[in-house]
PDB file of C-alpha atoms in Angstrom:
ATOM      1  CA  MET A  30     149.032  83.473 168.928  1.00 44.00           C
ATOM      2  CA  PHE A  31     150.009  84.407 172.468  1.00 44.00           C
ATOM      3  CA  GLY A  32     148.455  82.438 175.307  1.00 46.00           C
ATOM      4  CA  MET A  33     146.062  83.650 177.933  1.00 46.00           C
ATOM      5  CA  PRO A  34     146.922  86.832 179.838  1.00 45.00           C
ATOM      6  CA  GLY A  35     145.110  85.523 182.892  1.00 48.00           C
ATOM      7  CA  ALA A  36     143.139  82.501 184.010  1.00 52.00           C
ATOM      8  CA  SER A  37     139.365  82.933 184.239  1.00 60.00           C
ATOM      9  CA  PRO A  38     136.540  80.500 184.975  1.00 70.00           C
ATOM     10  CA  GLU A  39     135.943  77.857 182.336  1.00 82.00           C
ATOM     11  CA  LEU A  40     132.982  78.310 179.993  1.00 88.00           C
ATOM     12  CA  VAL A  41     132.910  74.581 179.261  1.00 91.00           C
ATOM     13  CA  SER A  42     135.314  71.647 179.603  1.00 93.00           C
ATOM     14  CA  MET A  43     135.392  67.998 178.637  1.00 94.00           C
ATOM     15  CA  ARG A  44     137.789  65.141 179.280  1.00 95.00           C
ATOM     16  CA  ALA A  45     139.033  64.470 175.782  1.00 96.00           C
ATOM     17  CA  GLY A  46     142.106  63.208 173.987  1.00 96.00           C
ATOM     18  CA  LYS A  47     143.595  64.575 170.791  1.00 95.00           C
ATOM     19  CA  ALA A  48     143.463  62.704 167.500  1.00 93.00           C
ATOM     20  CA  ASN A  49     145.547  63.160 164.370  1.00 89.00           C
ATOM     21  CA  LEU A  50     144.403  63.057 160.752  1.00 86.00           C
ATOM     22  CA  GLU A  51     146.836  61.092 158.605  1.00 83.00           C
ATOM     23  CA  GLY A  52     145.577  60.896 155.052  1.00 80.00           C
ATOM     24  CA  THR A  53     142.000  59.740 155.489  1.00 80.00           C
ATOM     25  CA  THR A  54     142.599  58.004 158.828  1.00 84.00           C
ATOM     26  CA  VAL A  55     142.128  59.552 162.265  1.00 86.00           C
ATOM     27  CA  THR A  56     144.340  57.981 164.938  1.00 88.00           C
ATOM     28  CA  SER A  57     144.161  58.734 168.639  1.00 91.00           C
ATOM     29  CA  ASP A  58     146.850  60.298 170.781  1.00 93.00           C
ATOM     30  CA  PRO A  59     147.086  58.156 173.955  1.00 94.00           C
ATOM     31  CA  ARG A  60     147.578  61.096 176.314  1.00 95.00           C
ATOM     32  CA  LYS A  61     144.805  61.873 178.781  1.00 95.00           C
ATOM     33  CA  GLY A  62     143.560  65.370 178.116  1.00 96.00           C
ATOM     34  CA  LEU A  63     141.105  68.107 178.915  1.00 95.00           C
ATOM     35  CA  LEU A  64     139.438  70.258 176.251  1.00 96.00           C
ATOM     36  CA  ILE A  65     138.546  73.678 177.639  1.00 95.00           C
ATOM     37  CA  MET A  66     136.977  76.923 176.469  1.00 93.00           C
ATOM     38  CA  ARG A  67     137.726  79.895 178.673  1.00 90.00           C
ATOM     39  CA  LYS A  68     137.406  83.672 178.450  1.00 86.00           C
ATOM     40  CA  SER A  69     140.592  85.416 179.598  1.00 84.00           C
ATOM     41  CA  ASP A  70     140.818  88.684 181.507  1.00 80.00           C
ATOM     42  CA  ASP A  71     141.198  90.660 178.265  1.00 78.00           C
ATOM     43  CA  GLY A  72     137.820  89.399 177.022  1.00 79.00           C
ATOM     44  CA  LEU A  73     139.186  86.979 174.412  1.00 86.00           C
ATOM     45  CA  THR A  74     137.950  83.388 174.179  1.00 88.00           C
ATOM     46  CA  HIS A  75     140.521  80.584 174.235  1.00 92.00           C
ATOM     47  CA  LEU A  76     140.275  76.989 173.044  1.00 94.00           C
ATOM     48  CA  ILE A  77     142.713  74.973 175.153  1.00 94.00           C
ATOM     49  CA  TRP A  78     143.861  71.372 175.191  1.00 95.00           C
ATOM     50  CA  LYS A  79     145.621  70.353 178.379  1.00 95.00           C
ATOM     51  CA  ASP A  80     147.576  67.198 179.212  1.00 95.00           C
ATOM     52  CA  ARG A  81     145.899  65.998 182.405  1.00 94.00           C
ATOM     53  CA  VAL A  82     148.793  63.815 183.550  1.00 94.00           C
ATOM     54  CA  ALA A  83     151.513  66.431 183.019  1.00 93.00           C
ATOM     55  CA  ASN A  84     149.083  69.194 184.073  1.00 92.00           C
ATOM     56  CA  SER A  85     150.382  71.347 181.222  1.00 93.00           C
ATOM     57  CA  VAL A  86     148.719  73.310 178.428  1.00 93.00           C
ATOM     58  CA  VAL A  87     149.676  71.894 175.017  1.00 94.00           C
ATOM     59  CA  ASP A  88     147.453  73.992 172.724  1.00 93.00           C
ATOM     60  CA  ASP A  89     146.033  77.448 173.398  1.00 92.00           C
ATOM     61  CA  LEU A  90     144.192  79.106 170.508  1.00 90.00           C
ATOM     62  CA  ILE A  91     142.274  82.374 170.465  1.00 88.00           C
ATOM     63  CA  VAL A  92     138.905  81.871 168.770  1.00 89.00           C
ATOM     64  CA  PHE A  93     136.360  84.469 167.768  1.00 86.00           C
ATOM     65  CA  GLU A  94     132.611  84.085 167.549  1.00 83.00           C
ATOM     66  CA  GLY A  95     131.724  82.202 164.379  1.00 83.00           C
ATOM     67  CA  ASP A  96     135.351  81.286 163.615  1.00 85.00           C
ATOM     68  CA  ALA A  97     134.856  77.556 164.098  1.00 90.00           C
ATOM     69  CA  LYS A  98     132.216  74.865 164.369  1.00 92.00           C
ATOM     70  CA  ILE A  99     132.174  71.539 166.171  1.00 94.00           C
ATOM     71  CA  GLN A 100     130.556  68.330 164.988  1.00 94.00           C
ATOM     72  CA  ARG A 101     130.626  64.616 165.649  1.00 92.00           C
ATOM     73  CA  VAL A 102     132.644  62.369 163.335  1.00 90.00           C
ATOM     74  CA  GLU A 103     129.939  59.844 162.507  1.00 87.00           C
ATOM     75  CA  GLU A 104     132.385  57.418 160.885  1.00 86.00           C
ATOM     76  CA  CYS A 105     133.862  56.636 164.314  1.00 84.00           C
ATOM     77  CA  LYS A 106     131.856  53.712 165.709  1.00 81.00           C
ATOM     78  CA  ASP A 107     134.028  52.638 168.657  1.00 82.00           C
ATOM     79  CA  GLY A 108     134.122  55.973 170.460  1.00 88.00           C
ATOM     80  CA  PHE A 109     132.902  59.559 170.321  1.00 91.00           C
ATOM     81  CA  CYS A 110     135.154  61.557 167.999  1.00 93.00           C
ATOM     82  CA  MET A 111     134.669  65.282 167.369  1.00 95.00           C
ATOM     83  CA  LEU A 112     135.927  67.682 164.721  1.00 95.00           C
ATOM     84  CA  ILE A 113     136.491  71.390 165.296  1.00 95.00           C
ATOM     85  CA  ALA A 114     136.821  73.023 161.871  1.00 92.00           C
ATOM     86  CA  PHE A 115     138.020  76.602 161.407  1.00 88.00           C
ATOM     87  CA  ALA A 116     136.540  78.639 158.557  1.00 82.00           C
ATOM     88  CA  ALA A 117     139.730  80.641 158.014  1.00 75.00           C
ATOM     89  CA  GLY A 118     142.748  78.637 156.921  1.00 74.00           C
ATOM     90  CA  GLY A 119     140.850  75.347 156.782  1.00 81.00           C
ATOM     91  CA  ARG A 120     142.416  74.051 159.981  1.00 86.00           C
ATOM     92  CA  LYS A 121     140.848  70.921 161.471  1.00 91.00           C
ATOM     93  CA  LEU A 122     141.297  69.631 165.022  1.00 94.00           C
ATOM     94  CA  PHE A 123     140.115  66.199 166.146  1.00 95.00           C
ATOM     95  CA  PHE A 124     139.335  65.111 169.700  1.00 96.00           C
ATOM     96  CA  TYR A 125     137.803  61.986 171.239  1.00 94.00           C
ATOM     97  CA  SER A 126     135.846  61.647 174.457  1.00 94.00           C
ATOM     98  CA  GLN A 127     137.606  60.358 177.549  1.00 93.00           C
ATOM     99  CA  GLU A 128     134.606  60.982 179.798  1.00 90.00           C
ATOM    100  CA  PRO A 129     134.121  58.184 182.371  1.00 87.00           C
ATOM    101  CA  ARG A 130     131.765  55.407 181.283  1.00 78.00           C
ATOM    102  CA  LYS A 131     130.175  52.529 183.149  1.00 72.00           C
ATOM    103  CA  LYS A 132     132.217  49.360 182.852  1.00 69.00           C
ATOM    104  CA  GLY A 133     131.051  47.301 179.905  1.00 61.00           C
ATOM    105  CA  SER A 134     128.793  50.017 178.455  1.00 66.00           C
ATOM    106  CA  ASP A 135     128.825  50.462 174.693  1.00 67.00           C
ATOM    107  CA  TRP A 136     128.776  53.661 172.640  1.00 68.00           C
ATOM    108  CA  GLU A 137     125.059  53.629 171.867  1.00 71.00           C
ATOM    109  CA  ASP A 138     124.383  56.020 174.739  1.00 77.00           C
ATOM    110  CA  VAL A 139     126.368  59.193 174.045  1.00 83.00           C
ATOM    111  CA  SER A 140     123.923  61.645 175.610  1.00 84.00           C
ATOM    112  CA  LYS A 141     126.593  63.035 177.949  1.00 87.00           C
ATOM    113  CA  GLU A 142     129.024  63.612 175.085  1.00 91.00           C
ATOM    114  CA  LYS A 143     126.346  65.223 172.917  1.00 90.00           C
ATOM    115  CA  ASP A 144     125.378  67.556 175.748  1.00 90.00           C
ATOM    116  CA  LEU A 145     128.997  68.665 176.239  1.00 91.00           C
ATOM    117  CA  MET A 146     129.514  69.063 172.491  1.00 92.00           C
ATOM    118  CA  ASP A 147     126.399  71.235 172.333  1.00 91.00           C
ATOM    119  CA  LYS A 148     127.847  73.475 175.055  1.00 90.00           C
ATOM    120  CA  PHE A 149     131.053  73.865 173.034  1.00 93.00           C
ATOM    121  CA  HIS A 150     128.919  74.697 169.988  1.00 91.00           C
ATOM    122  CA  ARG A 151     127.063  77.438 171.859  1.00 89.00           C
ATOM    123  CA  VAL A 152     130.312  79.053 173.016  1.00 90.00           C
ATOM    124  CA  LEU A 153     131.911  78.843 169.552  1.00 90.00           C
ATOM    125  CA  THR A 154     128.878  80.425 167.896  1.00 85.00           C
ATOM    126  CA  GLY A 155     128.200  82.994 170.616  1.00 80.00           C
ATOM    127  CA  GLU A 156     124.905  81.392 171.641  1.00 73.00           C
ATOM    128  CA  SER A 157     125.988  80.735 175.240  1.00 57.00           C
ATOM    129  CA  ALA A 158     124.294  82.525 178.112  1.00 44.00           C
ATOM    130  CA  THR A 159     127.641  84.047 179.040  1.00 44.00           C
ATOM    131  CA  ALA A 160     127.970  85.610 175.605  1.00 42.00           C
ATOM    132  CA  ARG A 161     124.441  87.045 175.766  1.00 45.00           C
ATOM    133  CA  GLU A 162     124.657  88.583 179.231  1.00 48.00           C
ATOM    134  CA  GLY A 163     125.111  92.309 179.610  1.00 47.00           C
ATOM    135  CA  THR A 164     125.796  94.977 177.038  1.00 46.00           C
ATOM    136  CA  ALA A 165     128.893  95.404 174.961  1.00 50.00           C
ATOM    137  CA  GLY A 166     131.757  97.042 176.822  1.00 55.00           C
ATOM    138  CA  PRO A 167     134.556  99.212 175.447  1.00 61.00           C
ATOM    139  CA  PRO A 168     136.644  97.682 172.635  1.00 67.00           C
ATOM    140  CA  VAL A 169     139.656  95.617 173.645  1.00 72.00           C
ATOM    141  CA  ALA A 170     142.951  97.490 173.260  1.00 80.00           C
ATOM    142  CA  LEU A 171     146.201  95.976 172.000  1.00 83.00           C
ATOM    143  CA  ASN A 172     147.937  96.850 175.281  1.00 80.00           C
ATOM    144  CA  ASP A 173     145.323  94.717 177.084  1.00 80.00           C
ATOM    145  CA  VAL A 174     146.309  91.708 174.966  1.00 78.00           C
ATOM    146  CA  LEU A 175     150.087  92.269 174.934  1.00 79.00           C
ATOM    147  CA  ARG A 176     150.650  93.000 178.601  1.00 81.00           C
ATOM    148  CA  ALA A 177     154.367  92.788 179.325  1.00 79.00           C
ATOM    149  CA  GLU A 178     153.935  90.662 182.443  1.00 82.00           C
ATOM    150  CA  ASP A 179     152.138  88.025 180.362  1.00 83.00           C
ATOM    151  CA  VAL A 180     154.137  88.173 177.126  1.00 83.00           C
ATOM    152  CA  VAL A 181     157.736  88.496 178.398  1.00 84.00           C
ATOM    153  CA  PRO A 182     157.837  85.026 180.067  1.00 86.00           C
ATOM    154  CA  LYS A 183     156.899  83.491 176.710  1.00 84.00           C
ATOM    155  CA  VAL A 184     159.935  84.939 174.893  1.00 85.00           C
ATOM    156  CA  ASP A 185     162.417  82.090 174.437  1.00 88.00           C
ATOM    157  CA  GLU A 186     165.841  81.891 172.779  1.00 89.00           C
ATOM    158  CA  ALA A 187     164.365  81.102 169.364  1.00 89.00           C
ATOM    159  CA  MET A 188     162.142  84.188 169.490  1.00 88.00           C
ATOM    160  CA  GLU A 189     165.044  86.355 170.647  1.00 88.00           C
ATOM    161  CA  ALA A 190     167.136  85.133 167.707  1.00 89.00           C
ATOM    162  CA  ALA A 191     164.328  85.748 165.217  1.00 88.00           C
ATOM    163  CA  LEU A 192     163.701  89.297 166.473  1.00 87.00           C
ATOM    164  CA  ALA A 193     167.346  90.328 166.984  1.00 88.00           C
ATOM    165  CA  GLU A 194     167.723  91.893 163.523  1.00 88.00           C
ATOM    166  CA  HIS A 195     164.817  94.254 164.228  1.00 86.00           C
ATOM    167  CA  LEU A 196     166.275  95.574 167.508  1.00 86.00           C
ATOM    168  CA  PRO A 197     169.163  97.931 168.324  1.00 86.00           C
ATOM    169  CA  SER A 198     172.440  96.140 169.000  1.00 84.00           C
ATOM    170  CA  GLY A 199     172.559  94.793 172.546  1.00 83.00           C
ATOM    171  CA  ASP A 200     168.816  95.076 173.166  1.00 87.00           C
ATOM    172  CA  SER A 201     166.683  92.020 173.892  1.00 89.00           C
ATOM    173  CA  ALA A 202     163.091  91.428 172.843  1.00 87.00           C
ATOM    174  CA  ALA A 203     162.066  90.608 176.419  1.00 85.00           C
ATOM    175  CA  ALA A 204     163.469  93.887 177.745  1.00 88.00           C
ATOM    176  CA  THR A 205     161.994  95.917 174.877  1.00 88.00           C
ATOM    177  CA  LEU A 206     158.493  94.580 175.552  1.00 86.00           C
ATOM    178  CA  SER A 207     158.610  96.115 179.042  1.00 86.00           C
ATOM    179  CA  THR A 208     159.579  99.639 177.960  1.00 88.00           C
ATOM    180  CA  PRO A 209     157.249 102.669 177.932  1.00 86.00           C
ATOM    181  CA  GLN A 210     158.204 103.144 174.277  1.00 87.00           C
ATOM    182  CA  MET A 211     156.739  99.730 173.441  1.00 86.00           C
ATOM    183  CA  ALA A 212     153.515 100.539 175.275  1.00 85.00           C
ATOM    184  CA  GLN A 213     153.266 103.846 173.418  1.00 85.00           C
ATOM    185  CA  ALA A 214     153.914 102.160 170.058  1.00 87.00           C
ATOM    186  CA  ALA A 215     151.219  99.574 170.791  1.00 86.00           C
ATOM    187  CA  MET A 216     148.802 102.365 171.672  1.00 85.00           C
ATOM    188  CA  ARG A 217     149.526 104.179 168.380  1.00 86.00           C
ATOM    189  CA  PHE A 218     149.128 100.961 166.394  1.00 87.00           C
ATOM    190  CA  ASN A 219     145.874 100.255 168.229  1.00 82.00           C
ATOM    191  CA  GLU A 220     144.582 103.698 167.217  1.00 83.00           C
ATOM    192  CA  ALA A 221     145.618 103.050 163.611  1.00 82.00           C
ATOM    193  CA  LEU A 222     143.713  99.755 163.640  1.00 82.00           C
ATOM    194  CA  TYR A 223     140.495 101.367 164.846  1.00 76.00           C
ATOM    195  CA  GLN A 224     140.822 104.393 162.561  1.00 71.00           C
ATOM    196  CA  GLY A 225     141.448 102.237 159.490  1.00 69.00           C
ATOM    197  CA  ASP A 226     144.954 103.626 158.941  1.00 74.00           C
ATOM    198  CA  ALA A 227     146.772 100.276 159.095  1.00 78.00           C
ATOM    199  CA  PHE A 228     145.492  98.586 155.936  1.00 71.00           C
ATOM    200  CA  GLY A 229     148.714  99.355 154.048  1.00 74.00           C
ATOM    201  CA  LEU A 230     150.725  97.508 156.676  1.00 80.00           C
ATOM    202  CA  MET A 231     148.193  94.667 156.634  1.00 80.00           C
ATOM    203  CA  ARG A 232     148.748  94.212 152.897  1.00 77.00           C
ATOM    204  CA  GLU A 233     152.527  94.141 153.406  1.00 81.00           C
ATOM    205  CA  LEU A 234     152.033  91.391 155.990  1.00 83.00           C
ATOM    206  CA  ASN A 235     149.697  89.493 153.631  1.00 83.00           C
ATOM    207  CA  LEU A 236     146.866  89.846 156.137  1.00 83.00           C
ATOM    208  CA  ASN A 237     143.284  90.394 155.070  1.00 77.00           C
ATOM    209  CA  PRO A 238     141.260  91.850 157.955  1.00 77.00           C
ATOM    210  CA  THR A 239     137.533  92.196 157.349  1.00 73.00           C
ATOM    211  CA  GLY A 240     137.406  95.705 158.781  1.00 70.00           C
ATOM    212  CA  PRO A 241     139.004  98.198 161.170  1.00 73.00           C
ATOM    213  CA  GLY A 242     139.732  97.383 164.800  1.00 79.00           C
ATOM    214  CA  LEU A 243     141.727  94.936 166.876  1.00 83.00           C
ATOM    215  CA  GLU A 244     139.431  91.925 166.514  1.00 82.00           C
ATOM    216  CA  PRO A 245     139.519  91.790 162.660  1.00 81.00           C
ATOM    217  CA  PHE A 246     143.315  92.180 162.852  1.00 85.00           C
ATOM    218  CA  LEU A 247     143.626  89.293 165.329  1.00 86.00           C
ATOM    219  CA  ARG A 248     141.261  87.177 163.220  1.00 84.00           C
ATOM    220  CA  ALA A 249     143.416  87.776 160.137  1.00 84.00           C
ATOM    221  CA  LEU A 250     146.615  87.088 162.089  1.00 86.00           C
ATOM    222  CA  GLN A 251     145.167  83.850 163.491  1.00 86.00           C
ATOM    223  CA  ALA A 252     144.079  82.746 159.997  1.00 85.00           C
ATOM    224  CA  SER A 253     147.560  83.448 158.610  1.00 85.00           C
ATOM    225  CA  THR A 254     149.184  81.558 161.499  1.00 85.00           C
ATOM    226  CA  ASP A 255     146.837  78.584 161.092  1.00 85.00           C
ATOM    227  CA  ALA A 256     147.476  78.432 157.335  1.00 83.00           C
ATOM    228  CA  ALA A 257     151.255  78.517 157.838  1.00 82.00           C
ATOM    229  CA  LYS A 258     151.088  75.827 160.528  1.00 81.00           C
ATOM    230  CA  ALA A 259     148.863  73.623 158.355  1.00 80.00           C
ATOM    231  CA  LYS A 260     151.332  73.972 155.479  1.00 80.00           C
ATOM    232  CA  GLU A 261     154.239  72.989 157.754  1.00 79.00           C
ATOM    233  CA  GLU A 262     152.324  69.951 159.015  1.00 75.00           C
ATOM    234  CA  GLU A 263     151.596  68.854 155.436  1.00 74.00           C
ATOM    235  CA  GLU A 264     155.274  69.110 154.525  1.00 71.00           C
ATOM    236  CA  GLU A 265     156.580  67.286 157.612  1.00 64.00           C
ATOM    237  CA  PRO A 266     156.480  63.453 157.804  1.00 58.00           C
ATOM    238  CA  VAL A 267     154.072  62.198 160.453  1.00 51.00           C
ATOM    239  CA  ASP A 268     154.825  59.097 162.533  1.00 51.00           C
ATOM    240  CA  LYS A 269     151.904  56.716 162.729  1.00 45.00           C
ATOM    241  CA  MET A 270     150.467  56.356 166.200  1.00 45.00           C
ATOM    242  CA  ASP A 271     148.815  53.235 167.504  1.00 46.00           C
ATOM    243  CA  GLU A 272     145.143  53.742 168.255  1.00 44.00           C
ATOM    244  CA  SER A 273     144.263  53.332 171.882  1.00 42.00           C
TER     245      SER A 273
END
């Protein structure tokens, strides 16, 4: 999925590293990281993992209310390991706390970690105060999500090559995304999504939205993307990483 259209205040954040599941063993990634949940300007909620040393975003996933749950991995006794499991696609993400601790303290007192994990849980399930405030606004439009100024910088050479066959000769994907014709096409597709006229296309794309509208479409697209990524990860050999 595309990254955030704009940076907004964090809903919750925690100093946490990534961990990788290899068979039945979870091994830690040594990088210092920050796990963040943030609502972007278009109203979508993002789950982000950022490399604190490089100050760069490594993972940026759009999550919808009820899409995922977070829980502690009780088998981990020498740290505080967490699992975020997605209902669609079966994707699992592991993280471990890097919150500062008093020198020499053991892992019997994890009240700080549990409090932060509970905040993540409330955001993921829609129980946070932020999610409850106010009344529902107008539905998010596709043009709000695919704003040219946000999407065009993300188009790299690989994406250009993959999309070339679908464009007129000599046209680039980056340039096409900025045209009025693209905005108009997105508006028509958005209308089709909300009117329930796009289910035929959804079937051709092997997507299974739960209903009309942009959010069910994005949920289905995210599930399809997660499933494809999980399949690729299963097929690729994984180098063992030393636990730190």
